[in-house]
C-alpha positions as YAML, in Angstrom:
chain: A
units: angstrom
residues:
- id: 1
  name: MET
  ca: [-4.01, 138.14, -29.23]
- id: 2
  name: ARG
  ca: [-5.25, 141.29, -30.13]
- id: 3
  name: ARG
  ca: [-8.70, 140.59, -32.06]
- id: 4
  name: GLU
  ca: [-9.34, 142.47, -35.20]
- id: 5
  name: HIS
  ca: [-12.77, 144.22, -35.19]
- id: 6
  name: PRO
  ca: [-15.05, 145.16, -37.67]
- id: 7
  name: ALA
  ca: [-13.95, 147.59, -40.50]
- id: 8
  name: LEU
  ca: [-15.14, 151.12, -39.51]
- id: 9
  name: SER
  ca: [-18.33, 152.42, -41.02]
- id: 10
  name: ALA
  ca: [-20.51, 155.83, -40.92]
- id: 11
  name: ALA
  ca: [-23.01, 154.70, -43.45]
- id: 12
  name: VAL
  ca: [-26.14, 156.78, -43.44]
- id: 13
  name: PRO
  ca: [-29.29, 154.96, -44.09]
- id: 14
  name: ASP
  ca: [-31.08, 156.03, -47.08]
- id: 15
  name: ASP
  ca: [-34.41, 156.08, -45.25]
- id: 16
  name: MET
  ca: [-33.03, 158.18, -42.17]
- id: 17
  name: PRO
  ca: [-34.98, 161.32, -41.38]
- id: 18
  name: ASP
  ca: [-33.35, 165.06, -41.51]
- id: 19
  name: THR
  ca: [-34.42, 166.46, -38.32]
- id: 20
  name: ALA
  ca: [-33.94, 169.81, -37.06]
- id: 21
  name: HIS
  ca: [-31.73, 168.31, -33.81]
- id: 22
  name: ALA
  ca: [-29.34, 166.60, -36.60]
- id: 23
  name: GLU
  ca: [-29.11, 169.86, -38.79]
- id: 24
  name: ARG
  ca: [-28.71, 172.09, -35.45]
- id: 25
  name: MET
  ca: [-25.59, 169.52, -33.98]
- id: 26
  name: ASP
  ca: [-23.95, 169.47, -37.73]
- id: 27
  name: ARG
  ca: [-24.23, 173.71, -37.58]
- id: 28
  name: GLN
  ca: [-22.67, 173.68, -34.21]
- id: 29
  name: TYR
  ca: [-19.78, 171.14, -34.69]
- id: 30
  name: ARG
  ca: [-19.00, 171.76, -38.54]
- id: 31
  name: TYR
  ca: [-16.01, 173.65, -37.23]
- id: 32
  name: GLN
  ca: [-15.99, 172.96, -33.50]
- id: 33
  name: ARG
  ca: [-15.37, 169.20, -34.10]
- id: 34
  name: HIS
  ca: [-11.81, 170.17, -34.89]
- id: 35
  name: VAL
  ca: [-10.77, 171.50, -31.56]
- id: 36
  name: TYR
  ca: [-13.54, 169.45, -29.91]
- id: 37
  name: ASP
  ca: [-11.57, 166.83, -27.75]
- id: 38
  name: LEU
  ca: [-8.94, 169.62, -26.87]
- id: 39
  name: THR
  ca: [-11.23, 172.11, -25.30]
- id: 40
  name: ARG
  ca: [-14.06, 169.39, -23.89]
- id: 41
  name: LYS
  ca: [-11.62, 167.58, -21.60]
- id: 42
  name: TYR
  ca: [-11.47, 171.25, -19.36]
- id: 43
  name: TYR
  ca: [-14.79, 170.58, -18.27]
- id: 44
  name: LEU
  ca: [-16.47, 167.32, -19.05]
- id: 45
  name: PHE
  ca: [-15.39, 165.66, -15.58]
- id: 46
  name: GLY
  ca: [-16.16, 162.03, -14.97]
- id: 47
  name: ARG
  ca: [-15.60, 160.45, -18.47]
- id: 48
  name: ASP
  ca: [-12.51, 158.72, -17.19]
- id: 49
  name: ARG
  ca: [-14.25, 157.85, -14.00]
- id: 50
  name: LEU
  ca: [-17.12, 155.94, -16.14]
- id: 51
  name: MET
  ca: [-14.74, 154.15, -17.99]
- id: 52
  name: ASP
  ca: [-12.98, 152.79, -14.92]
- id: 53
  name: GLY
  ca: [-16.08, 151.24, -13.94]
- id: 54
  name: LEU
  ca: [-17.08, 149.78, -17.36]
- id: 55
  name: ASP
  ca: [-15.41, 146.25, -16.68]
- id: 56
  name: ALA
  ca: [-15.81, 145.54, -20.48]
- id: 57
  name: ARG
  ca: [-14.70, 141.64, -21.24]
- id: 58
  name: ALA
  ca: [-13.37, 139.77, -24.04]
- id: 59
  name: GLY
  ca: [-15.73, 139.77, -27.03]
- id: 60
  name: GLN
  ca: [-18.29, 141.97, -25.57]
- id: 61
  name: SER
  ca: [-20.06, 144.74, -27.17]
- id: 62
  name: VAL
  ca: [-19.72, 148.35, -26.22]
- id: 63
  name: LEU
  ca: [-22.06, 151.19, -27.91]
- id: 64
  name: GLU
  ca: [-21.50, 154.79, -27.39]
- id: 65
  name: VAL
  ca: [-24.49, 157.07, -27.77]
- id: 66
  name: GLY
  ca: [-23.40, 160.33, -29.27]
- id: 67
  name: CYS
  ca: [-19.88, 159.31, -29.55]
- id: 68
  name: GLY
  ca: [-19.15, 162.66, -31.57]
- id: 69
  name: THR
  ca: [-15.52, 162.62, -32.74]
- id: 70
  name: GLY
  ca: [-14.88, 159.10, -31.33]
- id: 71
  name: ARG
  ca: [-12.39, 160.30, -28.63]
- id: 72
  name: ASN
  ca: [-14.31, 158.04, -25.96]
- id: 73
  name: ILE
  ca: [-14.12, 154.88, -27.99]
- id: 74
  name: ALA
  ca: [-10.63, 155.28, -28.41]
- id: 75
  name: CYS
  ca: [-9.87, 155.50, -24.91]
- id: 76
  name: MET
  ca: [-12.38, 152.61, -23.89]
- id: 77
  name: ALA
  ca: [-10.63, 150.47, -26.67]
- id: 78
  name: ARG
  ca: [-7.23, 151.08, -24.86]
- id: 79
  name: ARG
  ca: [-8.74, 150.18, -21.65]
- id: 80
  name: TYR
  ca: [-10.46, 147.18, -22.85]
- id: 81
  name: PRO
  ca: [-8.69, 146.14, -26.17]
- id: 82
  name: ASP
  ca: [-10.37, 142.63, -26.15]
- id: 83
  name: ALA
  ca: [-14.18, 144.07, -26.13]
- id: 84
  name: ARG
  ca: [-15.90, 145.23, -29.54]
- id: 85
  name: PHE
  ca: [-16.60, 148.85, -30.01]
- id: 86
  name: PHE
  ca: [-19.47, 150.66, -31.79]
- id: 87
  name: GLY
  ca: [-20.82, 154.40, -31.85]
- id: 88
  name: LEU
  ca: [-23.70, 156.19, -33.16]
- id: 89
  name: ASP
  ca: [-24.21, 160.03, -33.56]
- id: 90
  name: ILE
  ca: [-26.91, 162.17, -35.28]
- id: 91
  name: SER
  ca: [-24.14, 164.75, -36.53]
- id: 92
  name: ARG
  ca: [-22.32, 163.51, -39.69]
- id: 93
  name: ALA
  ca: [-19.91, 166.19, -39.57]
- id: 94
  name: MET
  ca: [-18.87, 164.79, -35.75]
- id: 95
  name: LEU
  ca: [-18.61, 161.49, -37.45]
- id: 96
  name: GLU
  ca: [-16.34, 162.49, -40.40]
- id: 97
  name: THR
  ca: [-13.99, 163.43, -37.60]
- id: 98
  name: ALA
  ca: [-14.47, 160.10, -35.70]
- id: 99
  name: GLU
  ca: [-13.81, 158.31, -39.16]
- id: 100
  name: LYS
  ca: [-10.60, 160.10, -39.89]
- id: 101
  name: LYS
  ca: [-9.25, 159.35, -36.05]
- id: 102
  name: PHE
  ca: [-9.75, 155.57, -36.70]
- id: 103
  name: ALA
  ca: [-8.88, 155.35, -40.40]
- id: 104
  name: ALA
  ca: [-5.03, 154.84, -39.20]
- id: 105
  name: THR
  ca: [-5.89, 152.33, -36.22]
- id: 106
  name: ALA
  ca: [-4.52, 148.97, -36.90]
- id: 107
  name: GLY
  ca: [-6.85, 146.18, -35.41]
- id: 108
  name: THR
  ca: [-9.19, 147.95, -33.21]
- id: 109
  name: ARG
  ca: [-11.83, 149.80, -35.65]
- id: 110
  name: PRO
  ca: [-15.15, 150.44, -34.03]
- id: 111
  name: VAL
  ca: [-18.62, 150.20, -36.51]
- id: 112
  name: LEU
  ca: [-19.73, 153.86, -36.29]
- id: 113
  name: ARG
  ca: [-23.33, 154.84, -37.58]
- id: 114
  name: VAL
  ca: [-25.45, 157.75, -37.98]
- id: 115
  name: ALA
  ca: [-28.64, 157.46, -36.21]
- id: 116
  name: ASP
  ca: [-30.77, 159.07, -33.50]
- id: 117
  name: ALA
  ca: [-30.47, 157.95, -30.24]
- id: 118
  name: THR
  ca: [-34.16, 157.96, -29.60]
- id: 119
  name: ALA
  ca: [-34.71, 155.62, -32.63]
- id: 120
  name: PHE
  ca: [-31.45, 153.39, -33.17]
- id: 121
  name: ARG
  ca: [-31.82, 149.39, -33.20]
- id: 122
  name: ALA
  ca: [-28.86, 147.08, -32.20]
- id: 123
  name: ALA
  ca: [-29.84, 145.18, -35.65]
- id: 124
  name: GLU
  ca: [-28.36, 148.35, -37.37]
- id: 125
  name: PHE
  ca: [-25.03, 147.31, -35.93]
- id: 126
  name: GLY
  ca: [-25.52, 143.70, -36.79]
- id: 127
  name: GLU
  ca: [-26.31, 143.11, -33.38]
- id: 128
  name: THR
  ca: [-28.81, 141.69, -31.29]
- id: 129
  name: GLY
  ca: [-28.10, 143.70, -28.01]
- id: 130
  name: PHE
  ca: [-24.96, 145.18, -26.36]
- id: 131
  name: ASP
  ca: [-23.15, 144.35, -23.07]
- id: 132
  name: ARG
  ca: [-22.58, 147.89, -22.17]
- id: 133
  name: ILE
  ca: [-24.06, 151.32, -23.39]
- id: 134
  name: VAL
  ca: [-22.27, 154.60, -22.55]
- id: 135
  name: ILE
  ca: [-23.92, 157.71, -22.87]
- id: 136
  name: SER
  ca: [-21.46, 160.51, -21.97]
- id: 137
  name: TYR
  ca: [-22.68, 164.24, -22.06]
- id: 138
  name: SER
  ca: [-24.82, 163.92, -24.67]
- id: 139
  name: LEU
  ca: [-28.64, 163.55, -22.66]
- id: 140
  name: SER
  ca: [-28.10, 167.37, -21.74]
- id: 141
  name: MET
  ca: [-28.24, 167.86, -25.62]
- id: 142
  name: ILE
  ca: [-30.71, 165.63, -26.70]
- id: 143
  name: PRO
  ca: [-34.29, 167.08, -26.59]
- id: 144
  name: ALA
  ca: [-35.92, 163.87, -26.16]
- id: 145
  name: TRP
  ca: [-33.63, 162.69, -23.51]
- id: 146
  name: ARG
  ca: [-35.75, 160.21, -21.56]
- id: 147
  name: ASP
  ca: [-36.91, 158.29, -24.77]
- id: 148
  name: ALA
  ca: [-32.88, 158.00, -25.37]
- id: 149
  name: VAL
  ca: [-32.77, 156.42, -22.40]
- id: 150
  name: GLU
  ca: [-35.79, 154.28, -22.69]
- id: 151
  name: ARG
  ca: [-34.29, 152.91, -26.43]
- id: 152
  name: ALA
  ca: [-30.60, 152.69, -24.55]
- id: 153
  name: LEU
  ca: [-32.00, 149.95, -21.78]
- id: 154
  name: ASP
  ca: [-34.03, 148.37, -24.44]
- id: 155
  name: ALA
  ca: [-30.80, 147.48, -26.50]
- id: 156
  name: LEU
  ca: [-29.11, 145.87, -23.88]
- id: 157
  name: ASN
  ca: [-28.50, 142.33, -23.84]
- id: 158
  name: PRO
  ca: [-29.43, 140.10, -20.53]
- id: 159
  name: GLY
  ca: [-27.04, 141.22, -17.78]
- id: 160
  name: GLY
  ca: [-25.50, 144.24, -19.75]
- id: 161
  name: SER
  ca: [-25.27, 147.71, -18.45]
- id: 162
  name: LEU
  ca: [-26.05, 151.34, -19.12]
- id: 163
  name: HIS
  ca: [-23.46, 153.65, -17.92]
- id: 164
  name: VAL
  ca: [-24.40, 157.75, -18.00]
- id: 165
  name: VAL
  ca: [-22.25, 160.46, -17.20]
- id: 166
  name: ASP
  ca: [-23.53, 164.14, -17.42]
- id: 167
  name: PHE
  ca: [-24.00, 167.66, -16.17]
- id: 168
  name: GLY
  ca: [-25.19, 167.35, -12.41]
- id: 169
  name: GLN
  ca: [-27.06, 170.55, -10.65]
- id: 170
  name: GLN
  ca: [-23.62, 171.64, -9.06]
- id: 171
  name: GLU
  ca: [-25.60, 170.93, -5.82]
- id: 172
  name: ARG
  ca: [-22.58, 171.58, -3.35]
- id: 173
  name: LEU
  ca: [-20.86, 174.12, -5.40]
- id: 174
  name: PRO
  ca: [-21.31, 177.90, -5.13]
- id: 175
  name: ALA
  ca: [-24.60, 179.39, -6.41]
- id: 176
  name: ALA
  ca: [-22.63, 182.01, -8.26]
- id: 177
  name: PHE
  ca: [-20.71, 178.93, -10.15]
- id: 178
  name: ARG
  ca: [-23.77, 177.31, -10.94]
- id: 179
  name: ARG
  ca: [-25.40, 180.47, -12.30]
- id: 180
  name: LEU
  ca: [-22.68, 181.06, -14.83]
- id: 181
  name: LEU
  ca: [-21.87, 177.60, -15.69]
- id: 182
  name: GLN
  ca: [-25.56, 177.01, -16.99]
- id: 183
  name: GLY
  ca: [-25.87, 180.12, -18.66]
- id: 184
  name: TRP
  ca: [-22.71, 179.15, -20.31]
- id: 185
  name: LEU
  ca: [-23.93, 176.10, -21.40]
- id: 186
  name: ALA
  ca: [-27.18, 177.40, -22.68]
- id: 187
  name: ARG
  ca: [-25.09, 179.27, -25.30]
- id: 188
  name: PHE
  ca: [-24.21, 175.60, -26.76]
- id: 189
  name: HIS
  ca: [-28.10, 174.14, -26.24]
- id: 190
  name: VAL
  ca: [-26.82, 172.23, -23.20]
- id: 191
  name: THR
  ca: [-29.50, 171.75, -20.36]
- id: 192
  name: PRO
  ca: [-28.40, 169.74, -17.51]
- id: 193
  name: ARG
  ca: [-31.40, 167.72, -16.86]
- id: 194
  name: PRO
  ca: [-32.51, 167.92, -12.83]
- id: 195
  name: ASP
  ca: [-34.48, 164.66, -13.10]
- id: 196
  name: LEU
  ca: [-31.60, 162.46, -14.83]
- id: 197
  name: MET
  ca: [-31.27, 160.06, -12.08]
- id: 198
  name: ASN
  ca: [-34.89, 159.78, -11.34]
- id: 199
  name: VAL
  ca: [-35.63, 159.03, -14.75]
- id: 200
  name: ILE
  ca: [-33.27, 156.52, -15.25]
- id: 201
  name: ALA
  ca: [-34.21, 154.90, -11.74]
- id: 202
  name: ASP
  ca: [-37.68, 154.91, -12.90]
- id: 203
  name: ALA
  ca: [-36.75, 153.51, -16.62]
- id: 204
  name: ALA
  ca: [-34.63, 150.92, -14.99]
- id: 205
  name: ALA
  ca: [-36.84, 149.45, -12.38]
- id: 206
  name: ARG
  ca: [-39.79, 148.82, -14.83]
- id: 207
  name: ARG
  ca: [-37.24, 146.43, -16.64]
- id: 208
  name: GLY
  ca: [-36.03, 144.88, -13.05]
- id: 209
  name: ALA
  ca: [-32.63, 146.42, -13.60]
- id: 210
  name: ILE
  ca: [-30.51, 147.81, -10.29]
- id: 211
  name: VAL
  ca: [-29.15, 151.20, -10.42]
- id: 212
  name: ALA
  ca: [-26.09, 152.88, -8.58]
- id: 213
  name: SER
  ca: [-25.38, 156.73, -8.69]
- id: 214
  name: GLU
  ca: [-23.08, 159.15, -7.20]
- id: 215
  name: THR
  ca: [-22.59, 162.83, -7.66]
- id: 216
  name: PRO
  ca: [-18.79, 163.66, -7.70]
- id: 217
  name: TYR
  ca: [-17.16, 167.22, -8.01]
- id: 218
  name: GLY
  ca: [-19.73, 168.75, -5.74]
- id: 219
  name: GLY
  ca: [-22.57, 167.53, -8.01]
- id: 220
  name: TYR
  ca: [-20.62, 169.18, -11.05]
- id: 221
  name: ALA
  ca: [-21.16, 165.72, -12.90]
- id: 222
  name: TRP
  ca: [-23.85, 163.07, -12.25]
- id: 223
  name: LEU
  ca: [-23.36, 159.27, -12.86]
- id: 224
  name: SER
  ca: [-25.31, 156.47, -12.95]
- id: 225
  name: ILE
  ca: [-25.05, 152.52, -13.88]
- id: 226
  name: ALA
  ca: [-28.29, 150.75, -14.68]
- id: 227
  name: LYS
  ca: [-27.41, 146.76, -14.97]
- id: 228
  name: MET
  ca: [-30.13, 144.61, -16.36]
- id: 229
  name: PRO
  ca: [-30.78, 141.32, -14.72]
- id: 230
  name: GLY
  ca: [-28.96, 138.51, -16.28]
...
């Protein structure tokens, strides 16, 4: 039988700081959010590949950091209907769209919060930790992205895993394509992180976690999974 999940909520903590990053994301996505899912499927490669390896089991908790419109959560919930889903985003505008997406959903409703990826706590969601944390194409938009990696690893339960996909360095693609792509991404405040895998590996090693990484599509996307000791 399908489990009833907690009611969706995008409650905003009274003491949440109004940061410049949050304001910029709200401005950027105030209108883009309405076509976000339709347009991003053409160049955010690797998201479905990440979900295939999630292996979220019955009753396990799955958090997406930078959940945006909720597209990935909806896809994950279909693949793993007995898991419990949570999402956070710094943009109130994006979460308004996510709220509408899940409002008519029967049974499976994620818990959503407006929160900073570098400062959230599992307790804000009523959890002591998460079994899976997903960060999909968000670290390239978070100024203090290294702090977001550290925070995510600290929020995992023993035996839990962090799953990251983001823009790589297109290292096996033509140089002209790489220049065009990175120039275009910069217009939207997106910065591929050349040391992404090293930062994840170093942070994971300090916690005794094991990391597996891959660079599919000619390095267009980079994927890493860090699994905490049980």
